[in-house]
Amino acid sequence: MLPEPSFAFTVPSVHDDTVLACRIYLPVCLGGRSSSGNKAMRRRADSTRNSSMSGTAATAAQGTASWVKRGVILAHPYAPLGGCFDNPVVHSLAREILDAGWIVGTFNFRGAAPSKGRTSWTGKAELNDYISFAGFFIHFLHFLNTTQDHESLSSPDSPSQPTGSPITPTKYPSQQSSGSCTAPPTALILGGYSYGSLILTNLPPIPSILSRFTNPPAGSAAAEVLLRAGAIATQANHDIHAFLHRNRSRRGACSARLTTVGGEETSPEKRRRSREMRPNMEGLRKSFELPRRIISLRGVGRKGGNGAHNDDDEEEEHGSSIPLPDTSFLLVSPLIPPTSMFLTMFSRGGRMDAEVEARLTKSRTLAVFGDRDAFTSVKKLRPWAEALNTKSGGLFESREISGAGHFWMERGSDESLKEAVRAWVRRLGRSDGAEEGR
């Protein structure tokens, strides 16, 4: 059973400002709730906390001290067929990765309540929905700080609420800005199940995604996404350090309650003006052709900037650049076009197919599918997976589950899926030098 999320909130889609419902789950080592609802286990944990710090609190404190920034985004199945972030398979995957010490982020595409809007016929709007949440999530992880002293979080340099738009990441406490210049890059898994995997494989590269959030106009959807990332991260930092303070004081490791954030960070007047001045679709298309790499996330919001950065100026102003996240991909029940249900989606040519293939073979990727998948025949999935594994030199891994269908409802199939994901995530943690914080 997946626990209650740590944060429930909304962000606007950079496609057309459609409001998207989102959730963040923090692992236990960062003060998140345990995935077990067993009362007996809670009573035993309470007894241990009352006797000494050697139990749950001490374990959590140790896990936080060794925790390396890592998070996963999980996208859900097709909304018109009931897909949403409460899908049982999404919950099962989220719990498995959460228990391994990763921060989990989920969101509802347009058309999946409580998100607004309707499902599109082309999938391009949903592509921008994923980009919107990915932009939020990457910045949220950057702003997150699990090492800074609790007392310093109330300093003037660390406001409890972001001000201004667009924001400058250095306003908010982060591991990189607190003296940890040798911190490893953030580990990021971009995941998708069924339709979510189809959207995922069509995403532009991470630098292109982040370019959408470089110096966005005040009041725009992109600026609002950045402000929301800063606000949620600031609250998370306070919650995490309050959790650690309770542990050090031997008061027990009480988990933080759900924080629900509604509305918007920007004034209604600015958001209204931004919508009236929204660029046309040609402008949005050209925004994907912005710089191939992001010099530094710290350049976001620089006054007078146009999105282009000078390497020398960046080094002089901020020191070493912030590394891009170390990105991996998780595809569950992947849909391989042409699939009859999605023939109208993504007018992909050979160039796009080559770009998708290159992305999946140059990053660590896991594809898990059943041999009874009714949407994509295993006769297509097997050679597809074998070819990518060979081309990637082993970076692309696949796991075929015998007797499993597309919805993972067959006896034992869900456990086999979780086992495959658990083993892969464990290998990712080892290669990143991260300890598993449970």
CSV table of C-alpha atoms in Angstrom, one decimal:
chain,number,residue,atom,x,y,z
A,1,MET,CA,0.0,0.0,0.0
A,2,LEU,CA,1.4,3.4,-1.0
A,3,PRO,CA,1.4,5.9,1.9
A,4,GLU,CA,-0.2,9.3,1.8
A,5,PRO,CA,1.9,11.7,-0.3
A,6,SER,CA,4.1,14.3,1.5
A,7,PHE,CA,2.9,17.1,-0.9
A,8,ALA,CA,-0.2,17.4,-3.1
A,9,PHE,CA,-0.2,20.5,-5.4
A,10,THR,CA,-0.8,21.7,-8.9
A,11,VAL,CA,1.4,23.1,-11.7
A,12,PRO,CA,0.3,24.7,-15.0
A,13,SER,CA,1.2,23.0,-18.2
A,14,VAL,CA,3.6,24.9,-20.4
A,15,HIS,CA,1.5,23.8,-23.3
A,16,ASP,CA,-1.6,26.0,-22.5
A,17,ASP,CA,-1.7,26.6,-18.7
A,18,THR,CA,-4.0,23.6,-18.1
A,19,VAL,CA,-3.8,22.9,-14.3
A,20,LEU,CA,-2.2,19.5,-13.5
A,21,ALA,CA,-2.6,17.6,-10.2
A,22,CYS,CA,0.7,16.5,-8.8
A,23,ARG,CA,2.1,14.5,-5.8
A,24,ILE,CA,5.5,14.2,-4.1
A,25,TYR,CA,6.3,11.2,-1.8
A,26,LEU,CA,9.3,11.5,0.4
A,27,PRO,CA,11.1,8.3,1.6
A,28,VAL,CA,11.1,7.4,5.3
A,29,CYS,CA,14.7,8.5,5.7
A,30,LEU,CA,13.5,12.1,4.8
A,31,GLY,CA,10.5,12.0,7.1
A,32,GLY,CA,8.0,10.5,4.7
A,33,ARG,CA,5.4,8.1,5.9
A,34,SER,CA,6.0,4.4,6.0
A,35,SER,CA,4.3,2.4,3.2
A,36,SER,CA,3.1,-0.1,5.8
A,37,GLY,CA,-0.2,0.7,7.6
A,38,ASN,CA,0.1,-2.1,10.0
A,39,LYS,CA,-0.8,-0.9,13.5
A,40,ALA,CA,1.3,-3.6,15.3
A,41,MET,CA,4.4,-2.4,13.4
A,42,ARG,CA,3.6,1.2,14.4
A,43,ARG,CA,3.2,0.2,18.1
A,44,ARG,CA,6.5,-1.6,18.0
A,45,ALA,CA,8.2,1.4,16.4
A,46,ASP,CA,6.6,3.7,19.1
A,47,SER,CA,7.9,1.4,21.8
A,48,THR,CA,11.4,1.4,20.3
A,49,ARG,CA,11.4,5.2,20.1
A,50,ASN,CA,10.3,5.5,23.7
A,51,SER,CA,13.1,3.3,25.0
A,52,SER,CA,16.0,4.7,23.0
A,53,MET,CA,17.2,6.2,19.8
A,54,SER,CA,18.5,2.8,18.5
A,55,GLY,CA,15.3,2.0,16.6
A,56,THR,CA,13.4,3.7,13.8
A,57,ALA,CA,14.6,7.3,14.5
A,58,ALA,CA,18.3,6.3,14.5
A,59,THR,CA,17.9,4.3,11.3
A,60,ALA,CA,16.2,7.3,9.7
A,61,ALA,CA,18.8,9.7,10.8
A,62,GLN,CA,21.6,7.5,9.5
A,63,GLY,CA,19.7,7.1,6.2
A,64,THR,CA,19.3,10.9,5.8
A,65,ALA,CA,23.0,11.5,6.5
A,66,SER,CA,24.0,9.1,3.7
A,67,TRP,CA,21.1,10.0,1.3
A,68,VAL,CA,22.1,11.0,-2.2
A,69,LYS,CA,19.7,13.2,-4.2
A,70,ARG,CA,17.6,10.8,-6.3
A,71,GLY,CA,14.0,10.9,-7.6
A,72,VAL,CA,11.7,9.1,-10.0
A,73,ILE,CA,8.8,10.4,-12.1
A,74,LEU,CA,6.1,7.9,-12.9
A,75,ALA,CA,3.6,8.6,-15.7
A,76,HIS,CA,0.2,6.8,-15.8
A,77,PRO,CA,-1.8,5.0,-18.5
A,78,TYR,CA,-4.3,6.5,-21.0
A,79,ALA,CA,-6.8,8.8,-19.2
A,80,PRO,CA,-9.9,7.9,-21.3
A,81,LEU,CA,-9.4,4.3,-20.1
A,82,GLY,CA,-9.3,5.3,-16.5
A,83,GLY,CA,-5.6,6.0,-16.3
A,84,CYS,CA,-4.4,8.3,-13.5
A,85,PHE,CA,-1.8,8.5,-10.7
A,86,ASP,CA,-4.0,6.2,-8.5
A,87,ASN,CA,-3.6,3.4,-11.0
A,88,PRO,CA,-2.7,0.2,-9.1
A,89,VAL,CA,0.4,-0.5,-11.2
A,90,VAL,CA,1.6,3.1,-10.7
A,91,HIS,CA,1.1,2.7,-7.0
A,92,SER,CA,2.9,-0.6,-6.9
A,93,LEU,CA,5.9,0.8,-8.8
A,94,ALA,CA,5.9,4.0,-6.6
A,95,ARG,CA,5.9,2.0,-3.4
A,96,GLU,CA,8.8,-0.2,-4.5
A,97,ILE,CA,11.0,2.7,-5.5
A,98,LEU,CA,10.0,4.8,-2.5
A,99,ASP,CA,11.0,2.0,-0.2
A,100,ALA,CA,14.4,2.0,-1.9
A,101,GLY,CA,15.0,5.5,-0.6
A,102,TRP,CA,14.0,7.5,-3.8
A,103,ILE,CA,11.7,10.6,-3.9
A,104,VAL,CA,8.7,9.7,-6.0
A,105,GLY,CA,6.8,12.2,-8.2
A,106,THR,CA,3.5,11.5,-9.9
A,107,PHE,CA,1.1,13.7,-11.8
A,108,ASN,CA,-2.1,13.4,-13.8
A,109,PHE,CA,-2.1,14.2,-17.5
A,110,ARG,CA,-4.8,16.5,-18.7
A,111,GLY,CA,-8.2,14.8,-18.8
A,112,ALA,CA,-7.4,12.7,-15.7
A,113,ALA,CA,-9.3,14.3,-12.8
A,114,PRO,CA,-8.5,16.3,-10.7
A,115,SER,CA,-6.3,17.7,-13.5
A,116,LYS,CA,-8.2,20.0,-15.9
A,117,GLY,CA,-8.6,19.8,-19.6
A,118,ARG,CA,-9.2,17.0,-22.0
A,119,THR,CA,-7.0,14.3,-23.5
A,120,SER,CA,-5.7,15.4,-26.9
A,121,TRP,CA,-5.8,13.3,-30.1
A,122,THR,CA,-2.1,13.9,-30.9
A,123,GLY,CA,-0.4,13.4,-27.6
A,124,LYS,CA,1.6,16.7,-28.0
A,125,ALA,CA,-0.3,18.4,-25.2
A,126,GLU,CA,0.5,15.5,-22.9
A,127,LEU,CA,4.1,15.6,-24.0
A,128,ASN,CA,4.2,19.2,-22.6
A,129,ASP,CA,2.4,18.1,-19.5
A,130,TYR,CA,5.2,15.7,-18.8
A,131,ILE,CA,7.8,18.4,-19.6
A,132,SER,CA,6.0,20.7,-17.1
A,133,PHE,CA,6.2,18.2,-14.3
A,134,ALA,CA,9.8,17.2,-15.2
A,135,GLY,CA,10.9,20.8,-15.1
A,136,PHE,CA,9.2,21.1,-11.7
A,137,PHE,CA,10.7,17.9,-10.3
A,138,ILE,CA,14.3,18.5,-11.5
A,139,HIS,CA,14.3,22.0,-9.9
A,140,PHE,CA,12.6,20.7,-6.8
A,141,LEU,CA,15.4,18.1,-6.3
A,142,HIS,CA,18.0,20.9,-6.9
A,143,PHE,CA,16.5,23.2,-4.3
A,144,LEU,CA,16.2,20.3,-1.8
A,145,ASN,CA,18.8,20.3,1.0
A,146,THR,CA,19.2,17.5,3.5
A,147,THR,CA,22.6,18.6,4.8
A,148,GLN,CA,22.1,22.2,6.0
A,149,ASP,CA,21.6,22.9,9.7
A,150,HIS,CA,18.0,23.4,10.6
A,151,GLU,CA,18.6,26.8,12.2
A,152,SER,CA,20.0,28.2,9.0
A,153,LEU,CA,16.7,27.6,7.1
A,154,SER,CA,15.1,30.6,8.7
A,155,SER,CA,17.9,32.9,7.6
A,156,PRO,CA,17.2,35.8,5.3
A,157,ASP,CA,18.9,34.0,2.4
A,158,SER,CA,16.4,31.1,2.7
A,159,PRO,CA,12.9,32.7,2.6
A,160,SER,CA,10.0,30.5,3.6
A,161,GLN,CA,8.2,31.6,0.5
A,162,PRO,CA,9.7,32.5,-2.9
A,163,THR,CA,9.4,36.1,-4.0
A,164,GLY,CA,9.5,37.4,-7.6
A,165,SER,CA,9.3,35.7,-10.9
A,166,PRO,CA,11.3,34.2,-12.4
A,167,ILE,CA,13.2,32.8,-9.5
A,168,THR,CA,16.9,32.4,-9.0
A,169,PRO,CA,17.8,29.0,-7.7
A,170,THR,CA,20.5,30.4,-5.4
A,171,LYS,CA,17.7,31.9,-3.3
A,172,TYR,CA,16.9,28.5,-1.9
A,173,PRO,CA,19.1,26.2,0.2
A,174,SER,CA,20.6,23.4,-1.8
A,175,GLN,CA,23.3,20.8,-1.3
A,176,GLN,CA,25.4,22.4,-4.0
A,177,SER,CA,25.2,25.9,-2.6
A,178,SER,CA,25.9,24.7,1.0
A,179,GLY,CA,29.6,23.9,0.4
A,180,SER,CA,29.2,20.4,-1.1
A,181,CYS,CA,30.9,21.2,-4.4
A,182,THR,CA,31.8,17.6,-4.8
A,183,ALA,CA,28.3,16.3,-4.4
A,184,PRO,CA,27.4,13.7,-7.1
A,185,PRO,CA,24.9,14.6,-9.8
A,186,THR,CA,21.2,14.0,-9.0
A,187,ALA,CA,20.0,10.6,-10.0
A,188,LEU,CA,16.8,10.9,-12.0
A,189,ILE,CA,14.5,8.1,-13.3
A,190,LEU,CA,12.0,9.1,-15.9
A,191,GLY,CA,9.3,6.5,-15.9
A,192,GLY,CA,6.1,5.6,-17.6
A,193,TYR,CA,3.6,2.8,-17.7
A,194,SER,CA,1.6,2.0,-20.9
A,195,TYR,CA,0.6,5.3,-22.4
A,196,GLY,CA,2.9,7.0,-20.0
A,197,SER,CA,5.8,5.1,-21.6
A,198,LEU,CA,4.8,6.3,-25.1
A,199,ILE,CA,4.9,9.9,-23.9
A,200,LEU,CA,8.2,9.3,-22.2
A,201,THR,CA,10.0,7.9,-25.2
A,202,ASN,CA,9.0,11.0,-27.2
A,203,LEU,CA,10.4,13.5,-24.7
A,204,PRO,CA,13.2,15.8,-25.9
A,205,PRO,CA,16.6,15.5,-24.2
A,206,ILE,CA,16.9,16.9,-20.6
A,207,PRO,CA,18.8,20.0,-21.7
A,208,SER,CA,16.0,20.9,-24.1
A,209,ILE,CA,13.4,20.3,-21.3
A,210,LEU,CA,15.3,22.6,-19.0
A,211,SER,CA,15.7,25.3,-21.7
A,212,ARG,CA,12.0,25.8,-21.4
A,213,PHE,CA,12.5,27.1,-17.9
A,214,THR,CA,15.5,29.4,-18.6
A,215,ASN,CA,14.6,33.0,-18.0
A,216,PRO,CA,10.8,32.5,-18.5
A,217,PRO,CA,8.6,35.7,-18.7
A,218,ALA,CA,7.1,36.7,-15.4
A,219,GLY,CA,3.7,35.2,-14.9
A,220,SER,CA,4.2,32.5,-17.6
A,221,ALA,CA,3.5,28.9,-16.9
A,222,ALA,CA,7.2,28.1,-16.9
A,223,ALA,CA,7.9,30.8,-14.3
A,224,GLU,CA,5.0,29.5,-12.2
A,225,VAL,CA,6.4,26.0,-12.3
A,226,LEU,CA,9.8,27.3,-11.0
A,227,LEU,CA,8.1,29.3,-8.2
A,228,ARG,CA,6.1,26.2,-7.2
A,229,ALA,CA,9.3,24.1,-7.2
A,230,GLY,CA,11.0,26.6,-4.9
A,231,ALA,CA,8.1,26.9,-2.6
A,232,ILE,CA,7.6,23.1,-2.2
A,233,ALA,CA,11.3,22.5,-1.7
A,234,THR,CA,11.5,25.2,0.9
A,235,GLN,CA,8.7,23.6,2.9
A,236,ALA,CA,10.3,20.2,2.4
A,237,ASN,CA,13.6,21.5,3.7
A,238,HIS,CA,11.9,22.7,6.9
A,239,ASP,CA,10.0,19.4,7.3
A,240,ILE,CA,13.1,17.3,6.8
A,241,HIS,CA,15.2,19.3,9.3
A,242,ALA,CA,12.4,19.4,11.8
A,243,PHE,CA,12.2,15.6,11.4
A,244,LEU,CA,16.0,15.3,12.0
A,245,HIS,CA,15.8,17.7,15.0
A,246,ARG,CA,13.1,15.5,16.6
A,247,ASN,CA,15.4,12.5,16.1
A,248,ARG,CA,18.4,14.2,17.7
A,249,SER,CA,16.2,15.3,20.6
A,250,ARG,CA,15.0,11.7,21.0
A,251,ARG,CA,11.4,12.7,20.5
A,252,GLY,CA,10.7,10.0,18.0
A,253,ALA,CA,10.6,10.0,14.2
A,254,CYS,CA,7.1,11.3,13.7
A,255,SER,CA,6.3,11.6,10.0
A,256,ALA,CA,5.2,14.9,8.5
A,257,ARG,CA,1.5,15.3,7.6
A,258,LEU,CA,0.3,15.8,4.1
A,259,THR,CA,0.9,19.3,2.8
A,260,THR,CA,-1.6,20.5,0.2
A,261,VAL,CA,-0.7,23.5,-1.9
A,262,GLY,CA,-3.3,25.1,-4.1
A,263,GLY,CA,-3.7,28.2,-6.1
A,264,GLU,CA,-0.7,29.8,-7.8
A,265,GLU,CA,2.6,31.4,-6.6
A,266,THR,CA,2.1,34.4,-9.0
A,267,SER,CA,-0.4,37.2,-8.6
A,268,PRO,CA,-3.6,36.6,-10.7
A,269,GLU,CA,-2.9,39.9,-12.6
A,270,LYS,CA,0.5,38.7,-13.8
A,271,ARG,CA,-0.8,35.3,-14.8
A,272,ARG,CA,-3.7,36.9,-16.7
A,273,ARG,CA,-1.3,39.1,-18.7
A,274,SER,CA,0.9,36.2,-19.4
A,275,ARG,CA,-2.0,34.2,-20.8
A,276,GLU,CA,-3.0,37.1,-23.0
A,277,MET,CA,0.6,37.3,-24.4
A,278,ARG,CA,1.1,33.6,-24.8
A,279,PRO,CA,3.3,32.8,-27.8
A,280,ASN,CA,1.9,30.9,-30.7
A,281,MET,CA,2.6,27.2,-31.3
A,282,GLU,CA,5.4,28.1,-33.7
A,283,GLY,CA,7.2,29.9,-30.9
A,284,LEU,CA,6.7,26.9,-28.7
A,285,ARG,CA,8.2,24.7,-31.4
A,286,LYS,CA,11.2,26.9,-31.7
A,287,SER,CA,11.8,26.8,-28.0
A,288,PHE,CA,12.8,23.2,-28.4
A,289,GLU,CA,15.7,24.4,-30.6
A,290,LEU,CA,17.3,26.4,-27.8
A,291,PRO,CA,20.8,25.5,-26.6
A,292,ARG,CA,21.8,21.9,-26.6
A,293,ARG,CA,23.0,22.0,-23.1
A,294,ILE,CA,22.3,24.0,-20.0
A,295,ILE,CA,25.4,25.6,-18.6
A,296,SER,CA,23.9,26.0,-15.2
A,297,LEU,CA,20.5,25.9,-13.5
A,298,ARG,CA,21.7,28.9,-11.5
A,299,GLY,CA,21.4,31.1,-14.6
A,300,VAL,CA,17.6,30.9,-14.4
A,301,GLY,CA,16.1,34.3,-13.8
A,302,ARG,CA,19.2,36.4,-14.5
A,303,LYS,CA,18.1,39.9,-15.2
A,304,GLY,CA,18.5,41.0,-18.7
A,305,GLY,CA,19.3,37.5,-19.8
A,306,ASN,CA,18.1,36.0,-23.1
A,307,GLY,CA,18.8,32.4,-22.2
A,308,ALA,CA,22.3,32.4,-23.6
A,309,HIS,CA,25.2,32.1,-21.1
A,310,ASN,CA,28.8,32.9,-21.3
A,311,ASP,CA,31.0,30.2,-19.7
A,312,ASP,CA,33.4,32.7,-18.2
A,313,ASP,CA,30.7,34.8,-16.7
A,314,GLU,CA,29.0,31.8,-15.3
A,315,GLU,CA,32.1,30.6,-13.5
A,316,GLU,CA,32.9,34.0,-12.2
A,317,GLU,CA,29.4,34.6,-10.8
A,318,HIS,CA,28.6,31.1,-9.5
A,319,GLY,CA,31.7,29.0,-9.5
A,320,SER,CA,31.4,25.5,-10.9
A,321,SER,CA,28.3,24.7,-13.0
A,322,ILE,CA,25.6,22.5,-11.6
A,323,PRO,CA,25.7,19.0,-13.3
A,324,LEU,CA,22.7,17.8,-15.3
A,325,PRO,CA,20.9,14.9,-13.6
A,326,ASP,CA,22.2,11.4,-14.2
A,327,THR,CA,19.1,10.2,-16.1
A,328,SER,CA,17.8,6.7,-16.5
A,329,PHE,CA,14.5,5.4,-18.0
A,330,LEU,CA,11.9,3.0,-16.8
A,331,LEU,CA,9.4,1.6,-19.3
A,332,VAL,CA,6.6,-0.7,-18.1
A,333,SER,CA,4.4,-2.3,-20.7
A,334,PRO,CA,5.9,-0.1,-23.4
A,335,LEU,CA,3.8,0.7,-26.4
A,336,ILE,CA,5.7,0.4,-29.7
A,337,PRO,CA,4.1,2.3,-32.6
A,338,PRO,CA,2.3,1.5,-34.7
A,339,THR,CA,-0.2,0.5,-32.1
A,340,SER,CA,-3.8,0.5,-33.4
A,341,MET,CA,-5.1,2.5,-30.4
A,342,PHE,CA,-2.6,5.3,-30.9
A,343,LEU,CA,-2.2,5.5,-34.7
A,344,THR,CA,-3.0,9.2,-34.8
A,345,MET,CA,-0.4,10.1,-32.2
A,346,PHE,CA,3.1,11.5,-32.9
A,347,SER,CA,3.8,11.7,-36.6
A,348,ARG,CA,7.2,10.2,-36.1
A,349,GLY,CA,9.6,9.8,-38.9
A,350,GLY,CA,12.9,7.9,-39.2
A,351,ARG,CA,14.8,10.8,-37.6
A,352,MET,CA,12.5,10.8,-34.5
A,353,ASP,CA,12.8,7.0,-34.1
A,354,ALA,CA,16.5,7.3,-34.3
A,355,GLU,CA,16.5,10.0,-31.6
A,356,VAL,CA,14.4,7.8,-29.3
A,357,GLU,CA,16.6,4.8,-29.9
A,358,ALA,CA,19.7,6.8,-29.2
A,359,ARG,CA,18.3,8.1,-25.9
A,360,LEU,CA,17.4,4.6,-24.7
A,361,THR,CA,20.7,3.1,-25.6
A,362,LYS,CA,22.9,5.8,-24.2
A,363,SER,CA,21.3,5.8,-20.8
A,364,ARG,CA,20.5,3.1,-18.3
A,365,THR,CA,17.1,1.8,-19.2
A,366,LEU,CA,14.8,-1.0,-18.0
A,367,ALA,CA,11.8,-2.2,-20.1
A,368,VAL,CA,9.5,-4.7,-18.3
A,369,PHE,CA,6.7,-6.3,-20.3
A,370,GLY,CA,4.5,-9.5,-20.2
A,371,ASP,CA,4.5,-12.1,-22.9
A,372,ARG,CA,0.6,-11.8,-23.0
A,373,ASP,CA,0.5,-8.1,-23.6
A,374,ALA,CA,-2.6,-7.4,-25.7
A,375,PHE,CA,-1.5,-4.0,-26.8
A,376,THR,CA,2.0,-4.7,-28.1
A,377,SER,CA,2.7,-8.3,-29.2
A,378,VAL,CA,5.6,-10.0,-27.6
A,379,LYS,CA,6.8,-10.9,-31.1
A,380,LYS,CA,7.5,-7.2,-31.5
A,381,LEU,CA,8.8,-6.5,-28.0
A,382,ARG,CA,11.4,-9.3,-28.0
A,383,PRO,CA,13.4,-8.3,-31.1
A,384,TRP,CA,13.0,-4.6,-30.1
A,385,ALA,CA,14.4,-5.2,-26.7
A,386,GLU,CA,17.2,-7.5,-27.9
A,387,ALA,CA,18.3,-5.0,-30.6
A,388,LEU,CA,18.5,-2.1,-28.1
A,389,ASN,CA,20.4,-4.2,-25.6
A,390,THR,CA,23.0,-5.1,-28.2
A,391,LYS,CA,23.3,-1.6,-29.5
A,392,SER,CA,23.6,-0.2,-25.9
A,393,GLY,CA,26.3,-2.5,-24.8
A,394,GLY,CA,24.1,-3.6,-21.9
A,395,LEU,CA,22.8,-0.2,-20.8
A,396,PHE,CA,19.4,-1.2,-22.0
A,397,GLU,CA,17.9,-4.0,-20.0
A,398,SER,CA,14.6,-5.8,-20.5
A,399,ARG,CA,12.7,-8.3,-18.4
A,400,GLU,CA,9.9,-10.4,-20.0
A,401,ILE,CA,7.5,-11.8,-17.4
A,402,SER,CA,5.9,-15.1,-18.3
A,403,GLY,CA,2.1,-15.1,-18.2
A,404,ALA,CA,1.7,-11.4,-17.5
A,405,GLY,CA,-0.6,-9.1,-19.5
A,406,HIS,CA,-0.6,-5.4,-20.1
A,407,PHE,CA,-2.4,-4.6,-16.8
A,408,TRP,CA,-0.4,-7.0,-14.5
A,409,MET,CA,-3.5,-8.6,-13.0
A,410,GLU,CA,-2.5,-12.2,-13.5
A,411,ARG,CA,-1.5,-14.2,-10.4
A,412,GLY,CA,2.1,-13.4,-9.4
A,413,SER,CA,2.7,-10.9,-12.2
A,414,ASP,CA,2.7,-7.9,-10.0
A,415,GLU,CA,5.3,-9.4,-7.7
A,416,SER,CA,7.4,-10.3,-10.7
A,417,LEU,CA,7.2,-6.7,-11.9
A,418,LYS,CA,8.2,-5.3,-8.5
A,419,GLU,CA,11.1,-7.8,-8.3
A,420,ALA,CA,12.4,-6.7,-11.6
A,421,VAL,CA,12.2,-3.0,-10.8
A,422,ARG,CA,13.6,-3.6,-7.3
A,423,ALA,CA,16.7,-5.3,-8.6
A,424,TRP,CA,17.3,-2.7,-11.3
A,425,VAL,CA,16.9,0.2,-8.9
A,426,ARG,CA,19.3,-1.5,-6.5
A,427,ARG,CA,21.9,-1.7,-9.2
A,428,LEU,CA,21.4,2.0,-10.0
A,429,GLY,CA,22.0,2.9,-6.4
A,430,ARG,CA,25.2,0.9,-6.3
A,431,SER,CA,26.5,2.5,-9.5
A,432,ASP,CA,25.7,5.9,-8.1
A,433,GLY,CA,27.5,5.1,-4.8
A,434,ALA,CA,24.2,5.7,-2.9
A,435,GLU,CA,23.1,3.9,0.2
A,436,GLU,CA,19.5,2.7,0.3
A,437,GLY,CA,17.6,4.8,2.8
A,438,ARG,CA,14.5,3.1,4.0
